[in-house]
Each structure stands twice: as structure tokens, then as C-alpha cells.
Tab-separated table of C-alpha atoms and ligand atoms in Angstrom:
chain	number	residue	atom	x	y	z
A	1	MET	CA	-31.559	46.773	74.687
A	2	ASP	CA	-29.001	44.734	72.620
A	3	GLU	CA	-29.544	43.656	68.971
A	4	PHE	CA	-31.104	40.360	69.994
A	5	ALA	CA	-33.469	41.932	72.687
A	6	ILE	CA	-34.569	44.357	69.830
A	7	ILE	CA	-35.275	41.293	67.388
A	8	ASP	CA	-37.223	39.389	70.271
A	9	THR	CA	-39.170	42.313	71.356
A	10	PHE	CA	-40.136	44.037	68.095
A	11	PHE	CA	-39.943	41.084	65.430
A	12	LYS	CA	-40.029	37.832	67.053
A	13	SER	CA	-43.067	38.800	69.020
A	14	LEU	CA	-45.180	39.335	65.777
A	15	LYS	CA	-47.183	36.219	65.644
A	16	SER	CA	-48.993	34.605	62.525
A	17	THR	CA	-51.377	31.663	62.432
A	18	ARG	CA	-49.392	30.071	59.429
A	19	THR	CA	-48.654	26.357	59.882
A	20	ASP	CA	-46.293	26.265	56.833
A	21	VAL	CA	-43.540	28.032	58.951
A	22	LEU	CA	-41.377	25.116	60.284
A	23	PHE	CA	-39.030	27.560	62.099
A	24	GLY	CA	-38.753	31.232	61.618
A	25	ILE	CA	-36.859	34.049	63.584
A	26	GLY	CA	-34.200	32.591	65.759
A	27	ASP	CA	-32.269	30.169	63.467
A	28	ASP	CA	-29.663	31.044	60.914
A	29	ALA	CA	-32.337	30.628	58.244
A	30	ALA	CA	-35.993	30.136	58.235
A	31	CYS	CA	-37.561	26.922	56.853
A	32	MET	CA	-40.993	26.856	55.296
A	33	GLN	CA	-43.063	23.967	53.813
A	34	LEU	CA	-44.101	24.502	50.234
A	35	ALA	CA	-47.326	22.524	49.380
A	36	PRO	CA	-47.230	20.305	46.401
A	37	GLY	CA	-48.493	22.000	43.329
A	38	LEU	CA	-47.159	25.505	44.273
A	39	GLU	CA	-44.452	27.514	42.899
A	40	LEU	CA	-42.318	30.179	44.929
A	41	LEU	CA	-42.497	33.813	43.964
A	42	VAL	CA	-39.789	36.147	45.570
A	43	THR	CA	-39.734	40.025	45.382
A	44	THR	CA	-37.876	42.655	47.285
A	45	ASP	CA	-38.251	46.417	47.781
A	46	THR	CA	-36.074	48.935	49.606
A	47	LEU	CA	-37.505	52.131	51.344
A	48	VAL	CA	-34.874	54.590	51.927
A	49	SER	CA	-35.334	57.766	54.176
A	50	GLY	CA	-35.764	60.889	52.150
A	51	VAL	CA	-36.407	58.906	48.993
A	52	HIS	CA	-39.504	56.707	49.689
A	53	PHE	CA	-40.729	58.461	52.955
A	54	LEU	CA	-39.753	61.392	55.179
A	55	PRO	CA	-37.815	60.830	58.388
A	56	THR	CA	-40.697	62.700	60.101
A	57	TRP	CA	-43.286	60.153	59.110
A	58	ASP	CA	-44.796	57.927	61.759
A	59	ALA	CA	-42.875	54.569	61.657
A	60	TYR	CA	-46.140	52.787	61.678
A	61	ASP	CA	-46.753	54.180	58.183
A	62	ILE	CA	-43.257	53.277	56.900
A	63	ALA	CA	-43.541	49.671	57.895
A	64	TYR	CA	-47.056	49.523	56.615
A	65	LYS	CA	-46.085	50.805	53.076
A	66	ALA	CA	-43.059	48.414	52.986
A	67	VAL	CA	-45.378	45.481	53.372
A	68	MET	CA	-47.889	46.881	50.781
A	69	VAL	CA	-45.491	47.626	48.060
A	70	ASN	CA	-44.014	44.157	48.274
A	71	VAL	CA	-47.628	42.452	48.303
A	72	SER	CA	-48.349	44.503	45.262
A	73	ASP	CA	-45.684	42.838	43.415
A	74	ILE	CA	-46.628	39.449	44.543
A	75	ALA	CA	-50.314	40.341	43.240
A	76	ALA	CA	-49.154	41.557	40.017
A	77	MET	CA	-47.705	37.957	39.383
A	78	ALA	CA	-50.976	36.489	40.512
A	79	GLY	CA	-49.462	35.100	43.609
A	80	ASN	CA	-50.597	34.990	47.319
A	81	PRO	CA	-47.965	36.511	49.678
A	82	CYS	CA	-46.997	34.167	52.521
A	83	TRP	CA	-43.551	34.860	54.267
A	84	ALA	CA	-41.476	38.015	54.642
A	85	THR	CA	-37.984	38.766	55.758
A	86	LEU	CA	-36.733	42.369	56.796
A	87	ALA	CA	-33.443	44.045	56.667
A	88	LEU	CA	-33.592	46.950	58.862
A	89	THR	CA	-30.865	49.719	59.244
A	90	LEU	CA	-31.390	52.232	62.003
A	91	PRO	CA	-29.338	55.336	62.991
A	92	ALA	CA	-29.913	54.810	66.739
A	93	GLN	CA	-31.853	52.669	69.120
A	94	ASP	CA	-35.226	54.429	69.261
A	95	LEU	CA	-37.677	52.302	71.211
A	96	THR	CA	-40.620	54.670	70.511
A	97	TRP	CA	-39.822	54.569	66.698
A	98	LEU	CA	-39.490	50.634	67.041
A	99	THR	CA	-42.565	50.132	68.751
A	100	ARG	CA	-44.604	51.997	66.051
A	101	PHE	CA	-42.718	50.333	63.349
A	102	SER	CA	-43.364	46.946	64.750
A	103	ALA	CA	-47.152	47.767	65.182
A	104	GLY	CA	-47.314	48.893	61.505
A	105	LEU	CA	-45.586	45.841	60.460
A	106	GLY	CA	-47.703	43.509	62.423
A	107	ASP	CA	-50.908	45.122	61.276
A	108	ALA	CA	-49.925	45.156	57.609
A	109	LEU	CA	-48.615	41.443	57.550
A	110	GLY	CA	-51.798	40.449	59.515
A	111	LEU	CA	-54.186	41.613	56.813
A	112	PHE	CA	-52.776	38.913	54.420
A	113	ASP	CA	-51.683	36.425	57.130
A	114	ILE	CA	-48.044	36.750	56.100
A	115	ALA	CA	-45.458	35.417	58.569
A	116	LEU	CA	-42.261	37.495	59.397
A	117	VAL	CA	-39.723	34.582	59.259
A	118	GLY	CA	-36.412	36.458	59.531
A	119	GLY	CA	-34.260	39.506	58.742
A	120	ASP	CA	-31.255	41.481	59.663
A	121	THR	CA	-30.832	44.369	62.086
A	122	THR	CA	-27.933	46.936	61.756
A	123	ARG	CA	-26.949	50.389	62.466
A	124	GLY	CA	-26.510	53.021	59.636
A	125	PRO	CA	-28.714	55.486	57.845
A	126	LEU	CA	-32.369	54.730	58.149
A	127	SER	CA	-33.449	52.298	55.539
A	128	MET	CA	-35.364	49.012	55.169
A	129	THR	CA	-35.462	46.121	52.764
A	130	LEU	CA	-38.461	43.785	52.798
A	131	THR	CA	-38.446	40.544	50.807
A	132	MET	CA	-41.618	39.003	50.269
A	133	HIS	CA	-42.344	35.211	49.368
A	134	GLY	CA	-45.445	34.351	47.892
A	135	THR	CA	-46.996	31.131	46.216
A	136	VAL	CA	-48.767	30.647	42.911
A	137	PRO	CA	-50.158	27.227	41.518
A	138	LEU	CA	-47.849	25.548	39.083
A	139	GLY	CA	-47.602	27.467	35.807
A	140	GLN	CA	-49.964	30.068	36.802
A	141	ALA	CA	-47.949	33.022	37.442
A	142	ILE	CA	-48.686	35.956	35.081
A	143	ARG	CA	-45.583	37.651	33.577
A	144	ARG	CA	-45.122	40.939	31.929
A	145	SER	CA	-44.232	39.171	28.624
A	146	GLY	CA	-47.542	37.607	27.711
A	147	ALA	CA	-49.373	40.506	25.920
A	148	SER	CA	-50.268	40.070	22.280
A	149	ALA	CA	-51.617	42.431	19.575
A	150	SER	CA	-55.376	43.137	20.185
A	151	ASP	CA	-55.352	42.395	23.889
A	152	LEU	CA	-57.259	44.932	25.829
A	153	ILE	CA	-55.442	47.088	28.376
A	154	TYR	CA	-57.037	47.375	31.935
A	155	VAL	CA	-56.156	49.614	34.812
A	156	SER	CA	-57.640	48.366	38.272
A	157	GLY	CA	-58.370	51.792	39.719
A	158	PRO	CA	-57.907	55.529	39.975
A	159	LEU	CA	-54.475	56.835	39.385
A	160	GLY	CA	-52.327	60.015	40.360
A	161	ALA	CA	-53.030	60.612	43.888
A	162	ALA	CA	-49.870	59.504	45.397
A	163	SER	CA	-47.566	61.373	43.028
A	164	LEU	CA	-49.925	64.542	43.474
A	165	ALA	CA	-49.427	64.079	47.365
A	166	VAL	CA	-45.602	64.142	46.756
A	167	GLU	CA	-46.074	67.318	44.501
A	168	TRP	CA	-47.863	68.870	47.437
A	169	LEU	CA	-45.126	67.823	49.932
A	170	HIS	CA	-42.576	70.011	47.864
A	171	GLU	CA	-45.174	72.789	47.117
A	172	ARG	CA	-48.714	73.377	48.384
A	173	PRO	CA	-50.932	75.154	45.966
A	174	THR	CA	-52.992	77.969	47.126
A	175	HIS	CA	-56.527	77.672	45.713
A	176	PRO	CA	-59.985	78.330	47.488
A	177	ASP	CA	-61.366	74.948	46.423
A	178	LEU	CA	-58.159	72.990	47.743
A	179	ASP	CA	-57.742	72.794	51.675
A	180	GLU	CA	-56.477	70.674	54.420
A	181	SER	CA	-58.860	67.875	53.861
A	182	ASN	CA	-57.926	67.433	50.239
A	183	TYR	CA	-54.404	67.194	51.363
A	184	ALA	CA	-55.202	64.582	54.026
A	185	VAL	CA	-56.793	62.375	51.401
A	186	LEU	CA	-53.844	62.546	49.121
A	187	LEU	CA	-51.439	61.804	51.895
A	188	ASN	CA	-53.337	58.788	52.788
A	189	CYS	CA	-53.084	57.438	49.396
A	190	LEU	CA	-49.258	57.912	49.479
A	191	LYS	CA	-48.844	56.421	52.866
A	192	HIS	CA	-51.497	53.665	52.812
A	193	PRO	CA	-51.750	52.040	49.316
A	194	TYR	CA	-53.752	48.851	49.332
A	195	PRO	CA	-52.543	46.202	46.885
A	196	ARG	CA	-54.974	44.635	44.641
A	197	VAL	CA	-55.023	41.125	45.980
A	198	ASP	CA	-58.711	40.923	45.034
A	199	LEU	CA	-57.738	40.548	41.272
A	200	VAL	CA	-55.515	37.675	41.814
A	201	PRO	CA	-57.964	35.035	40.968
A	202	TYR	CA	-59.093	36.839	37.801
A	203	LEU	CA	-55.515	37.498	36.699
A	204	ARG	CA	-54.868	33.791	36.889
A	205	GLN	CA	-58.075	32.893	34.781
A	206	TYR	CA	-57.871	35.776	32.127
A	207	ALA	CA	-54.931	37.945	32.029
A	208	SER	CA	-52.112	37.407	29.353
A	209	ALA	CA	-49.688	39.850	31.111
A	210	ALA	CA	-49.638	42.080	34.131
A	211	ILE	CA	-47.609	44.636	36.032
A	212	ASP	CA	-48.176	46.912	39.155
A	213	ILE	CA	-48.183	50.589	38.626
A	214	SER	CA	-45.370	51.777	40.862
A	215	ASP	CA	-43.477	54.336	38.517
A	216	GLY	CA	-46.624	55.547	36.724
A	217	LEU	CA	-48.866	53.950	33.942
A	218	ALA	CA	-46.875	55.076	31.002
A	219	ALA	CA	-43.518	53.599	32.267
A	220	ASP	CA	-44.945	50.408	33.731
A	221	LEU	CA	-47.049	49.738	30.593
A	222	ASN	CA	-43.932	50.421	28.550
A	223	HIS	CA	-42.107	47.836	30.527
A	224	LEU	CA	-45.078	45.286	29.825
A	225	CYS	CA	-44.840	46.026	26.300
A	226	ALA	CA	-41.007	45.875	26.012
A	227	GLU	CA	-41.053	42.307	27.536
A	228	SER	CA	-43.971	41.307	25.356
A	229	HIS	CA	-42.342	42.748	22.124
A	230	VAL	CA	-45.578	44.691	21.337
A	231	GLY	CA	-46.812	48.254	21.610
A	232	ALA	CA	-49.734	50.081	22.913
A	233	CYS	CA	-52.344	52.824	22.382
A	234	LEU	CA	-53.885	54.314	25.316
A	235	ASP	CA	-57.182	56.273	25.282
A	236	LEU	CA	-56.402	59.120	27.496
A	237	SER	CA	-60.131	59.908	27.970
A	238	ARG	CA	-60.580	56.507	29.839
A	239	ILE	CA	-57.712	56.645	32.197
A	240	PRO	CA	-59.270	56.727	35.728
A	241	LEU	CA	-58.200	59.713	37.784
A	242	HIS	CA	-58.353	59.871	41.540
A	243	THR	CA	-61.218	62.223	42.442
A	244	GLN	CA	-58.715	64.553	44.255
A	245	VAL	CA	-56.553	64.653	41.044
A	246	SER	CA	-59.603	65.693	38.887
A	247	GLN	CA	-60.501	68.201	41.445
A	248	TYR	CA	-56.967	69.696	41.224
A	249	PHE	CA	-57.539	69.941	37.425
A	250	GLN	CA	-60.838	71.560	37.779
A	251	ALA	CA	-59.127	74.106	39.877
A	252	GLY	CA	-57.111	75.049	36.787
A	253	LEU	CA	-53.795	73.513	38.174
A	254	LEU	CA	-51.513	71.562	35.985
A	255	ASN	CA	-52.593	68.563	33.886
A	256	PRO	CA	-53.979	65.662	36.067
A	257	LEU	CA	-53.008	63.227	33.332
A	258	ASP	CA	-49.314	63.976	34.130
A	259	PHE	CA	-49.878	62.478	37.430
A	260	ALA	CA	-51.710	59.359	36.234
A	261	LEU	CA	-49.284	58.612	33.440
A	262	HIS	CA	-45.951	59.798	34.602
A	263	GLY	CA	-46.225	59.913	38.533
A	264	GLY	CA	-45.846	56.840	40.813
A	265	ASP	CA	-46.685	55.052	43.845
A	266	ASP	CA	-50.171	54.063	42.926
A	267	TYR	CA	-49.985	50.431	43.180
A	268	GLU	CA	-52.956	49.706	40.949
A	269	LEU	CA	-52.500	46.818	38.566
A	270	CYS	CA	-52.144	47.187	34.819
A	271	PHE	CA	-53.007	43.923	32.987
A	272	THR	CA	-54.045	42.628	29.460
A	273	ILE	CA	-56.883	40.608	28.576
A	274	PRO	CA	-57.288	38.650	25.274
A	275	LEU	CA	-60.264	39.943	23.112
A	276	ALA	CA	-61.817	36.424	23.183
A	277	LEU	CA	-61.944	36.367	26.939
A	278	ASN	CA	-63.247	39.839	27.580
A	279	ASP	CA	-66.876	39.217	27.752
A	280	SER	CA	-66.308	36.585	30.409
A	281	PHE	CA	-63.841	38.680	32.256
A	282	LEU	CA	-66.154	41.627	32.392
A	283	ARG	CA	-69.077	39.365	33.455
A	284	ASP	CA	-66.918	38.106	36.414
A	285	MET	CA	-65.963	41.605	37.376
A	286	THR	CA	-69.609	42.564	37.570
A	287	HIS	CA	-70.382	39.639	39.598
A	288	ALA	CA	-67.464	40.335	41.869
A	289	GLY	CA	-68.382	44.101	42.212
A	290	ILE	CA	-64.835	45.170	41.152
A	291	ALA	CA	-64.495	48.112	38.799
A	292	CYS	CA	-61.745	47.829	36.155
A	293	HIS	CA	-61.126	50.311	33.347
A	294	GLN	CA	-60.275	49.328	29.904
A	295	VAL	CA	-57.663	52.163	28.929
A	296	GLY	CA	-56.196	51.076	25.563
A	297	VAL	CA	-55.331	48.263	23.253
A	298	ILE	CA	-52.047	46.353	22.608
A	299	GLU	CA	-50.727	46.794	19.096
A	300	SER	CA	-48.048	45.010	17.030
A	301	ALA	CA	-46.239	48.333	16.468
A	302	LEU	CA	-43.572	48.842	19.228
A	303	GLY	CA	-43.828	52.010	21.471
A	304	LEU	CA	-46.575	53.800	23.278
A	305	ARG	CA	-49.211	55.971	21.541
A	306	GLN	CA	-51.981	58.014	22.996
A	307	LYS	CA	-55.574	58.664	21.434
A	308	THR	CA	-56.457	62.037	22.304
A	309	VAL	CA	-59.864	63.361	22.843
A	310	SER	CA	-60.037	64.549	19.253
A	311	GLY	CA	-59.221	61.080	18.111
A	312	LEU	CA	-55.716	61.655	17.134
A	313	CYS	CA	-52.940	59.106	17.495
A	314	LEU	CA	-49.750	60.626	18.851
A	315	ASP	CA	-46.646	59.216	20.514
A	316	LEU	CA	-46.575	58.991	24.243
A	317	SER	CA	-43.565	59.412	26.444
A	318	PRO	CA	-42.800	56.407	28.662
A	319	ARG	CA	-41.340	58.907	31.151
A	320	GLY	CA	-41.892	57.683	34.738
A	321	TYR	CA	-40.301	57.710	38.206
A	322	GLN	CA	-36.569	56.754	37.930
A	323	HIS	CA	-33.744	56.681	40.666
A	324	PHE	CA	-30.952	57.295	38.248
B	401	ADP	P1	-27.095	35.730	61.843
B	401	ADP	O1	-26.035	36.636	62.479
B	401	ADP	O2	-27.014	34.331	61.929
B	401	ADP	O3	-27.506	36.282	60.419
B	401	ADP	P2	-28.867	37.323	63.398
B	401	ADP	O4	-28.120	37.535	64.614
B	401	ADP	O5	-28.675	38.571	62.351
B	401	ADP	O6	-28.473	36.060	62.638
B	401	ADP	O7	-30.355	37.292	63.570
B	401	ADP	C1	-30.893	36.292	64.547
B	401	ADP	C2	-32.378	35.979	64.157
B	401	ADP	O8	-33.133	37.124	64.108
B	401	ADP	C3	-32.272	35.224	62.796
B	401	ADP	O9	-33.217	34.339	62.656
B	401	ADP	C4	-32.661	36.443	61.893
B	401	ADP	O10	-33.532	36.088	60.620
B	401	ADP	C5	-33.764	37.247	62.839
B	401	ADP	N1	-33.774	38.590	62.562
B	401	ADP	C6	-32.801	39.612	62.660
B	401	ADP	N2	-33.223	40.907	62.346
B	401	ADP	C7	-34.490	40.857	62.117
B	401	ADP	C8	-35.548	41.561	61.850
B	401	ADP	N3	-35.490	42.863	61.702
B	401	ADP	N4	-36.781	41.062	61.531
B	401	ADP	C9	-37.007	39.808	61.538
B	401	ADP	N5	-36.045	38.805	61.947
B	401	ADP	C10	-34.956	39.389	62.222
B	402	MG	MG1	-25.680	32.818	61.396
């Protein structure tokens, strides 16, 4: 198969029902119709073999995750994902791999009705860069920079599972309470994160700032605070831990909060709600059946602090996942 047959078979064949793609794969650039009253959001994420996934992973999972992490970025801005482009670098022409990759890509894009509108296919060390385009009503994008002192800090769901899975990939603990089924649940969290698109309408209505948790809560909240020129105090007893992470703790192994605070790859959202809107926000959350966790408060003093179980206020390291 030549480059163009690969594009036709594995990428052009992925269909979407969107009517706003005027022309997609096959031209020098794609052309989309942006409805009046909408703004465009653009985000990109690269997944490199050996860094973000292992070459032994099913290509279905790799493609799936590439979509999910990009959708998470659009959701954190309170946008709706619409169109994607894919730059794929492959070491060889492996049709079995491409078939699985295309299936994972199609399934993940299909979950959100995202159209693949273009890309680039090259030979080299395995890596992929997915660019996601989304829309948001005029002026309604939520940024990292909008938080003010006294805003409440929320986390959308349990943390720590993906980074614990990474730890297990390196070294499996031996403990009678932890077995293959625990490992399977954790690996599933690492490979199949589900972005919190359900929160998008509520972010638009209530949030002053938001960020997705890709590098660990401490690091990402620290980014939000830096952009907003504020600080934060986290109540460590309120941080939601994935059940597998708590179980790991009960087994007496390491501190689970390390994974929630300083691990990565969770793709939950961290956002701030002004105190005056909090009752309405909570009422809407209850009505929608969404569990969010208030984990701290924005303060005017810069930096991160932690309220310990005994009520002490101590500095908290913003350490998180870093490539360099
Ligand atoms: P050009 O050389 O003009 O950049 P290419 O030959 O690289 O165009 O690509 C031909 C068409 O196929 C373009 O529309 C491009 O966007 C699309 N394309 C190439 N690779 C991919 C891919 N991996 N996924 C989706 N579309 C792709
Ligand atoms: Mg061209």
C-alpha cells in the first residue's frame, strides 16, 4: 500500500454525520463552516511511543487515548469538540496495526461526533499528534485565569488511578489483597480515560476558571493559580481517590495522595466556583446526578497550601509530571 492508499483505507474511510465539514480529507486543507455566534478552540497533544504509551499496546487503545486527551482539553475550556487532524509517524507499514488504530480512532471520534478532516502520514519513530478543533458560544470559553480569592475549588472525580497504573507497569507490588483484577482496573483507567464533557454546560454557567488534570492536581491547580494571580489551600481529606488507589493505601503501600496530587493522566477537571454561585451550582449537580468534590479554596496569598487532617496549614509542592 502506498501513502495515499493508507490514507484512503484507514482515515478517509472514517465517516461522520457532521454537515459543517465543507471538504475534509483529500484537499490541501480542510474547510469547515463555523456557525454564527461561535468561537473556535484549538488544542494539540502528541503521544510518543515509550513516553505516553508502550509499543506493545493495542493500537486501538493508543488512538482512543489520543482522542480522549484532546477532547479533555476542549472540555476544560467549556467547548464542544468538532473536528480533528492527525499527524501520524510510523516506523513501517503494518496493516494489522493500522486496522486497530483506525478502529480505535473511529470509535473514539464517533463518541463525540468529531470529524477527522485531515492530517499527515510519515515514516519514522512511532508517534502521533492529534489536533482538536472545538467551538464555544461567543465569550463563553472558560480560562485558567479567572479565579479569585474565596472561590471554591472543585475536582470532577476520583484521582490517582492512571499514575498508579504507570507505577505498576514499572514495579508490581506483591500483596495478598492486590491481584490481576486490581491491575486490570488500573490499566483501564490509564488506557481509557473519559473526558468530562458532561460538565461543559455547567462550567459555562458557573465556573470562574478551569483546567484538566493531566499532570496531577497539584501541578495543574498551580498553573490555574499562577494564571489567575492567586493561591490555593487544599483540604487533603476531601480529595477523591480512586477506589483502587485507596485499596493500595489500605494494603500499607505508599501514600495514595502522592498519586492524586503528583501523578498524572487522570483527565478529570479542576475548576473554581464563586462562593455566591455555589448553592445554585450544587443544586444543578444534584439535579444532573453528577458528583463533584469541593477540595479547597482560592486564597489571595500566592502558592499552594494543604490543610492536613489535624487542621494545620502547610506548604504543598506543585510537583507534577514534567517532560524536561
Ligand atoms: P499534502 O502533501 O498536500 O500536505 P498529503 O498528501 O500529506 O497532502 O495528504 C493528502 C490528504 O490526506 C490531505 O487532505 C491530508 O489532510 C490527508 N491526510 C494525510 N494523512 C492523514 C491522516 N493520517 N489522517 C487523516 N488525514 C490525512
Ligand atoms: Mg499540498
